[in-house]
Coordinates of C-alpha atoms in Angstrom, one line a residue:
M289 CA -69.5 35.7 69.0
I290 CA -70.8 34.3 65.7
E291 CA -68.4 35.2 62.9
E292 CA -70.0 33.5 59.9
I293 CA -72.9 31.2 59.0
Q294 CA -72.9 29.2 55.7
I295 CA -76.2 27.8 54.5
S296 CA -76.7 25.2 51.8
D297 CA -80.1 23.9 50.5
L298 CA -82.2 25.0 53.4
G299 CA -85.7 26.1 52.5
V300 CA -85.6 28.6 49.7
I301 CA -81.9 29.2 50.2
G302 CA -79.6 27.5 47.8
E303 CA -76.1 28.6 48.8
T304 CA -75.3 31.7 50.9
T305 CA -72.9 33.0 53.5
L306 CA -73.8 35.4 56.3
E307 CA -70.7 37.4 57.4
L308 CA -71.5 38.6 60.9
G309 CA -69.3 40.3 63.4
P310 CA -69.4 42.4 66.6
G311 CA -72.1 44.9 67.4
F312 CA -75.6 45.1 65.8
T313 CA -76.4 43.1 62.7
V314 CA -79.7 43.5 61.0
V315 CA -81.2 41.2 58.3
T316 CA -83.8 42.5 55.9
G317 CA -85.5 41.3 52.8
E318 CA -88.7 40.9 50.9
T319 CA -91.4 38.5 52.2
G320 CA -90.5 35.0 51.2
A321 CA -86.9 35.8 50.5
G322 CA -85.7 33.5 53.3
K323 CA -85.1 35.7 56.3
T324 CA -86.8 33.2 58.6
M325 CA -84.6 30.4 57.2
I326 CA -81.6 32.3 58.7
V327 CA -83.1 31.9 62.2
T328 CA -84.0 28.3 61.4
A329 CA -80.4 27.7 60.3
L330 CA -79.1 29.1 63.6
G331 CA -81.6 26.9 65.5
L332 CA -80.2 23.8 63.8
L333 CA -76.7 24.8 64.9
L334 CA -78.1 25.1 68.4
G335 CA -79.6 21.6 68.5
A336 CA -83.2 22.4 67.4
R337 CA -85.2 19.5 66.0
A338 CA -84.5 18.7 62.4
D339 CA -87.3 18.6 59.8
A340 CA -86.9 16.9 56.5
G341 CA -89.4 19.5 55.1
S342 CA -86.8 22.2 55.5
V343 CA -84.5 20.6 52.9
R344 CA -84.5 22.4 49.6
R345 CA -86.6 20.7 47.0
G346 CA -84.4 18.5 44.8
A347 CA -81.5 18.5 47.3
S348 CA -80.2 15.4 49.1
S349 CA -79.5 17.3 52.3
A350 CA -79.3 20.7 53.9
V351 CA -76.1 21.8 55.5
V352 CA -75.5 24.7 58.0
E353 CA -72.0 25.6 59.2
G354 CA -71.3 28.2 61.9
R355 CA -68.0 29.7 62.9
W356 CA -67.8 31.1 66.4
H357 CA -65.0 33.0 68.2
V358 CA -64.8 31.7 71.8
P359 CA -62.1 31.9 74.5
E360 CA -59.9 28.8 74.4
H361 CA -60.2 27.9 78.1
D362 CA -63.8 28.7 79.0
A363 CA -66.7 26.3 79.6
V364 CA -67.6 26.1 75.9
A365 CA -64.1 25.1 74.9
D366 CA -64.0 22.5 77.7
R367 CA -67.3 21.0 76.6
V368 CA -66.1 20.8 73.0
E369 CA -62.9 19.0 74.1
D370 CA -65.0 16.6 76.2
A371 CA -67.0 15.8 73.0
G372 CA -63.7 15.1 71.2
G373 CA -63.6 18.3 69.2
T374 CA -61.1 21.2 69.2
V375 CA -61.1 24.9 69.4
E376 CA -58.1 26.2 67.4
D377 CA -57.0 29.8 67.8
G378 CA -60.3 30.7 69.4
E379 CA -62.3 29.4 66.5
L380 CA -65.1 26.9 67.0
I381 CA -66.9 25.3 64.0
L382 CA -70.3 23.7 64.4
T383 CA -72.0 21.9 61.5
R384 CA -75.5 20.4 61.2
T385 CA -76.6 18.2 58.2
V386 CA -80.2 17.2 57.6
S387 CA -81.0 14.6 54.9
A388 CA -84.1 14.7 52.7
E389 CA -85.1 11.5 54.7
G390 CA -85.0 13.5 58.0
R391 CA -81.7 12.0 59.3
S392 CA -79.6 14.5 61.2
R393 CA -75.9 14.6 61.9
A394 CA -73.8 17.1 63.9
T395 CA -70.1 17.9 64.1
V396 CA -68.5 19.9 67.0
G397 CA -65.0 21.2 66.6
G398 CA -64.3 18.9 63.6
R399 CA -65.6 15.7 65.3
S400 CA -69.0 13.9 64.9
A401 CA -71.1 14.4 68.1
P402 CA -74.6 13.8 69.3
V403 CA -77.0 16.6 68.5
A404 CA -77.6 16.9 72.2
V405 CA -74.1 18.4 72.6
L406 CA -75.2 21.3 70.4
G407 CA -78.1 21.9 72.8
E408 CA -75.7 22.0 75.7
L409 CA -73.5 24.6 74.0
A410 CA -76.5 26.7 73.0
D411 CA -77.2 28.2 76.4
Q412 CA -73.7 29.5 76.5
L413 CA -73.5 30.7 73.0
V414 CA -76.8 32.3 71.8
T415 CA -80.1 33.4 73.2
V416 CA -82.9 33.5 70.6
H417 CA -86.1 35.5 71.1
G418 CA -88.9 34.9 68.7
Q419 CA -92.6 34.0 68.4
S420 CA -91.8 30.3 68.1
D421 CA -88.6 30.1 70.2
Q422 CA -88.3 29.1 73.8
I423 CA -87.4 32.3 75.6
R424 CA -84.5 32.4 78.0
L425 CA -86.4 33.1 81.1
T426 CA -89.2 30.6 80.9
S427 CA -88.3 28.4 83.9
S428 CA -88.3 29.5 87.5
T429 CA -84.7 28.4 87.8
A430 CA -83.6 30.7 84.9
Q431 CA -85.6 33.6 86.4
R432 CA -84.0 33.2 89.8
S433 CA -80.5 33.0 88.2
A434 CA -81.2 36.1 86.1
L435 CA -82.3 38.0 89.2
D436 CA -79.3 36.9 91.2
A437 CA -77.0 38.0 88.3
F438 CA -78.8 41.4 88.1
G439 CA -78.5 41.9 91.9
G440 CA -74.7 42.3 91.6
Q441 CA -72.1 41.8 94.3
A442 CA -74.4 42.5 97.3
L443 CA -76.8 39.7 96.3
E444 CA -73.8 37.5 95.4
R445 CA -72.3 37.9 98.9
A446 CA -75.7 37.1 100.5
L447 CA -76.1 34.0 98.3
N448 CA -72.6 32.8 99.0
R449 CA -73.2 33.2 102.8
Y450 CA -76.4 31.3 102.5
V451 CA -74.9 28.5 100.4
A452 CA -72.1 28.0 103.0
A453 CA -74.6 27.9 105.8
Y454 CA -76.8 25.5 103.9
D455 CA -74.0 23.1 103.0
T456 CA -72.9 23.0 106.7
W457 CA -76.5 22.3 107.8
Q458 CA -76.9 19.6 105.2
Q459 CA -73.6 17.9 106.2
H460 CA -74.5 17.8 109.8
A461 CA -78.1 16.8 109.2
G462 CA -76.9 14.0 106.9
D463 CA -74.4 12.7 109.5
L464 CA -77.0 12.7 112.2
E465 CA -79.6 10.9 110.0
S466 CA -77.0 8.3 109.1
L467 CA -76.1 7.7 112.7
T468 CA -79.7 7.4 114.0
R469 CA -81.0 5.4 111.0
D470 CA -78.1 2.9 111.1
R471 CA -77.9 2.7 114.8
D472 CA -78.9 -1.0 115.1
D473 CA -76.6 -1.9 112.2
R474 CA -73.7 0.0 113.9
L475 CA -74.3 -1.7 117.2
A476 CA -74.2 -5.1 115.5
E477 CA -71.1 -4.1 113.7
A478 CA -69.5 -3.0 117.0
E479 CA -70.3 -6.4 118.5
R480 CA -68.7 -8.3 115.6
L481 CA -65.6 -6.1 115.7
R482 CA -65.2 -6.3 119.4
A483 CA -65.4 -10.1 119.3
A484 CA -62.8 -10.2 116.5
S485 CA -60.6 -7.7 118.3
D486 CA -60.7 -9.8 121.5
E487 CA -59.9 -13.0 119.6
I488 CA -56.9 -11.4 117.9
E489 CA -55.7 -9.7 121.1
A490 CA -55.9 -13.0 123.0
A491 CA -53.9 -14.8 120.3
D492 CA -51.4 -12.0 120.2
P493 CA -50.0 -12.9 116.8
Q494 CA -46.6 -11.4 115.9
P495 CA -45.5 -10.2 112.5
G496 CA -44.2 -13.1 110.3
E497 CA -45.0 -15.6 113.1
D498 CA -46.8 -18.0 110.7
V499 CA -43.9 -18.2 108.4
E500 CA -41.4 -18.7 111.2
L501 CA -43.6 -21.5 112.8
A502 CA -43.9 -23.2 109.4
D503 CA -40.1 -23.4 109.2
R504 CA -39.7 -24.7 112.7
S505 CA -42.4 -27.3 112.2
D506 CA -40.7 -28.5 109.0
R507 CA -37.4 -28.7 110.9
L508 CA -38.8 -30.6 113.9
G509 CA -40.7 -33.0 111.6
N510 CA -37.4 -34.0 110.0
L511 CA -35.3 -33.9 113.2
E512 CA -34.0 -37.5 113.2
E513 CA -33.0 -37.3 109.6
L514 CA -31.3 -34.0 110.3
R515 CA -29.4 -35.4 113.3
L516 CA -28.3 -38.6 111.4
S517 CA -27.0 -36.7 108.4
A518 CA -25.2 -34.1 110.5
A519 CA -23.5 -36.9 112.5
L520 CA -22.4 -38.7 109.4
A521 CA -21.0 -35.6 107.9
H522 CA -19.2 -34.7 111.2
E523 CA -17.8 -38.3 111.4
A524 CA -16.4 -38.0 107.8
L525 CA -14.8 -34.7 108.6
S526 CA -13.4 -35.5 112.0
S527 CA -13.8 -39.1 113.2
E528 CA -13.8 -39.8 116.9
S529 CA -13.7 -43.6 116.5
L530 CA -10.7 -45.7 117.5
D531 CA -10.7 -48.2 114.7
G532 CA -8.2 -46.3 112.6
V533 CA -10.7 -44.8 110.1
Q534 CA -9.1 -41.7 108.4
D535 CA -11.2 -38.6 108.3
V536 CA -11.0 -35.5 106.1
V537 CA -9.2 -33.4 108.6
G538 CA -6.5 -36.2 109.1
L539 CA -6.1 -36.8 105.4
V540 CA -5.7 -33.1 104.6
E541 CA -3.2 -32.7 107.4
S542 CA -1.2 -35.7 106.1
A543 CA -1.2 -34.2 102.6
R544 CA -0.1 -30.8 103.9
R545 CA 2.8 -32.3 105.9
A546 CA 4.0 -34.3 102.8
I547 CA 4.1 -31.1 100.6
E548 CA 5.6 -29.0 103.4
R549 CA 8.6 -31.4 103.5
V550 CA 9.5 -30.8 99.9
A551 CA 8.1 -27.3 99.2
G552 CA 11.5 -25.8 99.8
S553 CA 12.9 -27.7 96.8
D554 CA 10.4 -26.3 94.3
A555 CA 8.7 -23.0 94.5
Q556 CA 5.7 -24.1 92.5
L557 CA 4.5 -26.2 95.4
Q558 CA 4.2 -23.2 97.7
P559 CA 0.7 -22.3 96.5
V560 CA -0.4 -25.9 96.9
L561 CA 0.9 -25.9 100.5
E562 CA -1.1 -22.7 101.2
Q563 CA -4.3 -24.3 99.7
L564 CA -3.9 -27.4 101.8
T565 CA -3.4 -25.3 104.9
E566 CA -6.6 -23.3 104.2
L567 CA -8.5 -26.5 103.3
G568 CA -7.5 -28.0 106.7
I569 CA -8.7 -24.9 108.5
Q570 CA -12.0 -25.0 106.7
A571 CA -12.5 -28.7 107.4
T572 CA -11.9 -28.1 111.1
E573 CA -14.3 -25.2 111.2
A574 CA -17.0 -27.2 109.4
S575 CA -16.5 -30.1 111.8
A576 CA -16.9 -27.7 114.7
S577 CA -20.1 -26.1 113.2
L578 CA -21.6 -29.5 112.7
S579 CA -20.8 -30.5 116.3
S580 CA -22.5 -27.3 117.5
Y581 CA -25.5 -27.9 115.2
I582 CA -26.0 -31.5 116.6
G583 CA -25.8 -30.1 120.1
S584 CA -28.5 -27.5 119.3
L585 CA -31.1 -30.0 118.1
E586 CA -34.0 -30.2 120.6
P587 CA -33.8 -33.3 122.8
D588 CA -37.6 -33.3 123.2
A589 CA -38.6 -32.6 119.6
G590 CA -42.0 -34.4 119.8
H591 CA -43.3 -32.2 122.6
D592 CA -42.0 -29.0 120.9
L593 CA -43.6 -30.0 117.6
E594 CA -46.9 -30.6 119.2
L595 CA -46.9 -27.1 120.8
I596 CA -45.9 -25.6 117.5
N597 CA -48.7 -27.3 115.6
E598 CA -51.2 -26.2 118.2
R599 CA -50.0 -22.6 117.7
R600 CA -50.2 -22.9 113.9
A601 CA -53.7 -24.2 114.1
L602 CA -54.7 -21.2 116.2
L603 CA -53.1 -18.8 113.8
A604 CA -54.7 -20.6 110.8
G605 CA -58.1 -20.0 112.4
L606 CA -57.4 -16.3 112.5
T607 CA -56.2 -16.2 108.8
R608 CA -59.4 -18.0 107.7
K609 CA -61.5 -15.2 109.3
Y610 CA -59.4 -12.0 109.0
G611 CA -56.8 -12.2 106.3
E612 CA -54.6 -14.4 104.2
T613 CA -51.5 -13.9 106.4
I614 CA -50.8 -13.1 110.0
D615 CA -49.6 -9.6 109.0
D616 CA -53.1 -9.1 107.4
V617 CA -54.7 -10.3 110.6
I618 CA -52.7 -7.8 112.6
A619 CA -53.7 -5.0 110.3
F620 CA -57.4 -6.1 110.5
G621 CA -57.1 -6.0 114.3
Q622 CA -55.8 -2.4 114.2
R623 CA -58.6 -1.3 111.8
A624 CA -61.1 -3.0 114.1
S625 CA -59.8 -1.1 117.1
D626 CA -60.0 2.2 115.2
R627 CA -63.5 1.6 114.0
L628 CA -64.6 0.5 117.5
L629 CA -63.4 3.9 118.9
E630 CA -65.6 5.5 116.3
L631 CA -68.6 3.3 116.9
D632 CA -68.4 3.5 120.6
G633 CA -68.5 7.3 120.4
D634 CA -71.8 7.4 118.6
D635 CA -73.8 8.7 121.5
D636 CA -71.4 11.5 122.0
R637 CA -71.4 12.3 118.3
I638 CA -75.2 12.3 118.2
Q639 CA -75.3 14.8 121.0
A640 CA -72.7 17.0 119.4
L641 CA -74.5 16.9 116.0
Q642 CA -77.8 17.8 117.6
A643 CA -76.2 20.8 119.2
A644 CA -74.5 21.8 116.0
L645 CA -77.7 21.5 114.1
E646 CA -79.5 23.9 116.4
Q647 CA -76.7 26.5 115.7
D648 CA -76.8 25.6 111.9
E649 CA -80.5 26.2 111.7
Q650 CA -80.2 29.6 113.4
A651 CA -77.4 30.6 111.0
L652 CA -79.4 29.3 108.0
E653 CA -82.5 31.2 109.0
A654 CA -80.5 34.4 109.3
A655 CA -78.7 33.8 106.0
A656 CA -82.0 33.0 104.2
T657 CA -83.6 36.1 105.5
A658 CA -80.7 38.2 104.3
L659 CA -80.8 36.6 100.9
T660 CA -84.6 37.1 100.6
A661 CA -84.1 40.8 101.5
A662 CA -81.4 41.2 98.9
R663 CA -83.5 39.5 96.2
T664 CA -86.5 41.5 97.1
K665 CA -84.6 44.7 96.7
A666 CA -83.1 43.6 93.4
A667 CA -86.5 42.5 92.2
G668 CA -88.0 45.9 92.8
D669 CA -85.2 47.6 91.0
L670 CA -85.4 45.2 88.0
A671 CA -89.2 45.5 87.7
K672 CA -89.0 49.3 87.8
R673 CA -86.2 49.6 85.2
V674 CA -87.8 47.1 82.8
T675 CA -91.2 48.8 83.1
A676 CA -89.6 52.1 82.2
E677 CA -88.1 50.4 79.1
L678 CA -91.4 49.0 78.1
K679 CA -93.0 52.4 78.0
T680 CA -90.6 53.4 75.2
L681 CA -91.4 50.2 73.3
A682 CA -95.0 50.8 72.5
M683 CA -96.1 49.1 75.7
A684 CA -96.9 52.1 77.9
G685 CA -99.6 50.3 79.9
A686 CA -97.5 47.2 80.6
T687 CA -95.8 46.6 84.0
L688 CA -93.2 44.0 84.8
V689 CA -93.6 42.3 88.2
V690 CA -90.9 40.3 89.8
E691 CA -92.2 38.4 92.8
V692 CA -90.0 36.8 95.5
T693 CA -92.1 34.5 97.6
D694 CA -91.4 31.9 100.3
A695 CA -91.0 28.4 98.7
G696 CA -91.6 26.8 102.1
E697 CA -88.4 24.9 102.3
Y698 CA -84.7 25.4 102.4
R699 CA -82.9 24.6 99.1
R700 CA -79.3 25.2 98.1
H701 CA -80.3 28.3 96.2
G702 CA -82.4 29.7 99.1
R703 CA -86.0 29.3 100.1
D704 CA -87.2 31.9 97.6
Q705 CA -89.5 31.3 94.6
V706 CA -88.8 33.9 91.9
S707 CA -91.4 34.6 89.3
I708 CA -91.1 37.2 86.5
L709 CA -94.7 38.3 85.5
L710 CA -96.2 40.7 83.1
Q711 CA -99.2 42.9 83.7
P712 CA -100.2 43.9 80.1
H713 CA -102.6 46.7 81.2
S714 CA -103.6 48.3 84.4
G715 CA -106.4 46.4 86.1
T716 CA -105.3 43.0 84.8
D717 CA -103.6 40.4 86.9
P718 CA -99.9 39.8 86.3
R719 CA -99.3 36.6 84.4
P720 CA -96.1 34.6 83.4
I721 CA -94.3 36.6 80.7
S722 CA -94.7 33.7 78.2
K723 CA -98.5 33.9 78.6
G724 CA -99.1 37.6 79.3
A725 CA -98.0 38.9 75.9
S726 CA -98.4 38.3 72.2
G727 CA -95.4 37.1 70.0
G728 CA -94.3 40.6 69.1
E729 CA -94.9 41.9 72.6
L730 CA -93.0 39.0 74.1
S731 CA -90.0 39.8 72.0
R732 CA -90.1 43.5 73.2
V733 CA -90.5 42.4 76.8
M734 CA -87.4 40.2 76.4
L735 CA -85.6 43.1 74.7
A736 CA -86.4 45.3 77.6
I737 CA -85.2 42.7 80.1
E738 CA -82.0 42.0 78.2
V739 CA -81.2 45.7 77.8
V740 CA -81.6 46.2 81.6
M741 CA -79.6 43.1 82.4
A742 CA -76.9 43.6 79.7
G743 CA -74.3 44.4 82.4
S744 CA -74.9 41.1 84.1
T745 CA -75.5 38.7 81.2
T746 CA -72.9 36.1 80.2
V747 CA -74.5 35.2 76.9
P748 CA -72.3 36.6 74.0
T749 CA -75.0 36.7 71.3
F750 CA -78.7 37.6 71.1
V751 CA -81.0 37.0 68.2
F752 CA -84.4 38.7 67.9
D753 CA -87.0 37.7 65.3
E754 CA -90.2 39.7 65.0
V755 CA -89.2 42.1 67.8
D756 CA -90.9 44.9 65.9
A757 CA -94.1 43.1 65.0
G758 CA -97.0 45.5 65.2
V759 CA -94.8 48.5 65.9
G760 CA -94.0 51.6 63.9
G761 CA -93.0 55.2 64.1
A762 CA -91.3 56.5 67.2
A763 CA -91.7 53.2 69.0
A764 CA -89.8 51.5 66.3
I765 CA -87.0 54.0 66.6
E766 CA -86.8 53.3 70.3
I767 CA -86.6 49.6 69.6
G768 CA -83.7 50.2 67.3
R769 CA -82.0 52.4 69.9
R770 CA -82.4 49.8 72.6
L771 CA -81.0 47.1 70.4
A772 CA -78.0 49.3 69.6
K773 CA -77.6 49.8 73.4
L774 CA -77.6 46.1 74.0
A775 CA -75.1 45.6 71.2
E776 CA -72.6 47.8 73.1
R777 CA -71.9 44.8 75.3
T778 CA -73.0 41.8 73.2
Q779 CA -73.5 40.7 69.7
V780 CA -77.0 41.4 68.5
I781 CA -78.6 39.9 65.3
V782 CA -82.1 41.1 64.4
V783 CA -84.5 40.0 61.6
T784 CA -86.7 43.0 60.8
H785 CA -88.9 44.7 58.3
L786 CA -88.6 48.2 59.8
A787 CA -86.2 50.8 58.5
Q788 CA -86.4 52.5 61.9
V789 CA -84.7 49.4 63.5
A790 CA -82.3 48.8 60.6
A791 CA -81.0 52.3 60.8
F792 CA -79.3 51.6 64.1
A793 CA -77.3 48.6 62.9
N794 CA -73.6 48.7 62.1
N795 CA -73.9 45.7 59.8
H796 CA -76.8 45.5 57.4
L797 CA -77.4 42.2 55.5
N798 CA -80.0 41.9 52.8
V799 CA -81.7 38.7 51.5
V800 CA -82.9 38.9 47.9
K801 CA -84.8 36.5 45.6
D802 CA -83.5 35.9 42.1
A803 CA -85.8 35.8 39.0
S804 CA -86.8 32.2 39.6
G805 CA -87.8 32.8 43.1
A806 CA -84.9 30.9 44.6
V807 CA -82.1 32.5 46.7
T808 CA -78.7 32.2 45.1
S809 CA -75.2 32.4 46.6
S810 CA -75.2 36.1 46.0
S811 CA -78.6 36.7 47.5
V812 CA -77.2 37.7 51.0
R813 CA -74.8 40.6 50.9
R814 CA -73.7 43.4 53.1
L815 CA -75.3 46.8 52.2
E816 CA -73.4 50.1 52.4
G817 CA -73.9 53.5 50.9
E818 CA -76.6 53.9 48.3
E819 CA -77.5 50.2 48.4
R820 CA -78.4 50.6 52.1
L821 CA -80.4 53.8 51.4
Q822 CA -82.3 52.0 48.7
E823 CA -83.1 49.0 50.9
M824 CA -84.3 51.3 53.8
A825 CA -86.4 53.3 51.3
R826 CA -88.0 50.0 50.2
L827 CA -88.7 49.1 53.8
L828 CA -90.3 52.5 54.3
S829 CA -92.3 52.9 51.1
G830 CA -92.1 49.6 49.2
L831 CA -90.0 51.3 46.5
G832 CA -86.3 51.3 46.6
D833 CA -85.9 54.2 44.1
S834 CA -88.4 56.5 45.7
A835 CA -86.8 59.9 46.2
S836 CA -88.9 60.7 49.3
G837 CA -88.2 57.2 50.7
I838 CA -84.5 57.7 50.2
E839 CA -84.6 61.1 51.8
H840 CA -86.5 59.6 54.8
A841 CA -84.0 56.8 55.0
R842 CA -81.2 59.3 55.1
E843 CA -82.9 61.2 57.9
L844 CA -83.3 57.9 59.9
L845 CA -79.6 57.1 59.5
E846 CA -78.7 60.6 60.8
V847 CA -81.0 60.1 63.8
A848 CA -79.3 56.8 64.4
G849 CA -75.9 58.4 64.0
Q850 CA -75.0 56.2 61.0
Q851 CA -73.4 57.3 57.8
A852 CA -74.9 56.2 54.5

């Protein structure tokens, strides 16, 4: 809902504020006072094209700011956040600035944004009906969506069943097309994967085998040096020669015995004795370990190294093709096996998909037929009710026609083509509503449609400009009554020159020129009491102080159920 619009230097308007609110707001004023500029201002906030000619003469720019009340977690708030703006406490502020040179700038929720964002928000915030505005139901898509919304839960259930059947059909059809279209490629892929799988399976690599073989190769390549160094170390620890060379084990044992003989005379030597004893044990164990290591060295190292290098070369070939490490190769082999199972089952899958598609098409046909029947029923009801509304809006000879025809192909929304047409008079052919009526008639047609569809619409605000063009008397009263009925569910803003329409509003705004012909900041104000009576008298007779006009205005307010 629009709470307030501030306008600066737009057309004949210098500075003004429109305080709007829920229900039915009517805007009146003398010709040239700037009523149309209010609709222009709203259009700018909704992303309409900027025109430098709309900037007030002498001003550097025109500025329009609108304050909306919107739910904090609906689609509008989400789009504002996507654009970098914010909705605080349910308040959304949109601003549009147009320079005298024609440059345009927009802010959404306090942040600069492309003007296109305003256009995206417009469809969810306001619907404008006027002679120069694009009506809400121009496109076939919008007309179909409107009919579906009007059809209620029964049509919604039929549409949901159709969409589910359509999605299943599309999924299976896409899978089958992919399988048959890419069959040669899939066969070639299977051959490559089978060859790779066979090669990996024949080599039978083990996890970490490449690392282990590299260690063994390095060890065997340095075998003689390892053997010599180990023998020297073993000889130093525990010599087996008979030439009297003392080894570590013997020296440590001699030292231990020497200390052992005198340790009883001085307690401080006891720890030294224990250390020497432990050192002798460690030297003996190290000697034994070296002896075991020397014995474990392969006697035929050259042959073993040759075998290892051959294995490493085989594994290196695998890593060049299928992965950086043997673990990667093993993983590739597993994926290849899984993929081969899938590819080798193509024939079975094709047969299964063909069978599924036959069932899908039967289900889709049944769902489409049910959806068409639901839409046709809703179309008849919508046309009947809107036609009845038109008879009260000075269009007694007009008939609304809602056609549901076969589009010739399945689409996600059905196979129906929905067209809303207007037959202006009996004996004429129905035409698209945008072509079958004049500007004023078009607004009344849209009013009738919106009134009938009020219970199913999601648009929070409707703006009507020239809805009463060419209408007067009882028909004008009916227009006012229908607008008030629409305002029971949504916010309605109407620019009018008829007192019969204004009488039904709960919020009456008046645009007035000052002596210089320009609109000042006080030129738009809310009318109540005698001021409202005088304005309605002016609308009726052209004279705000006419006694008969005021009396007539009072009668209109009584008819509308308003209090002056």
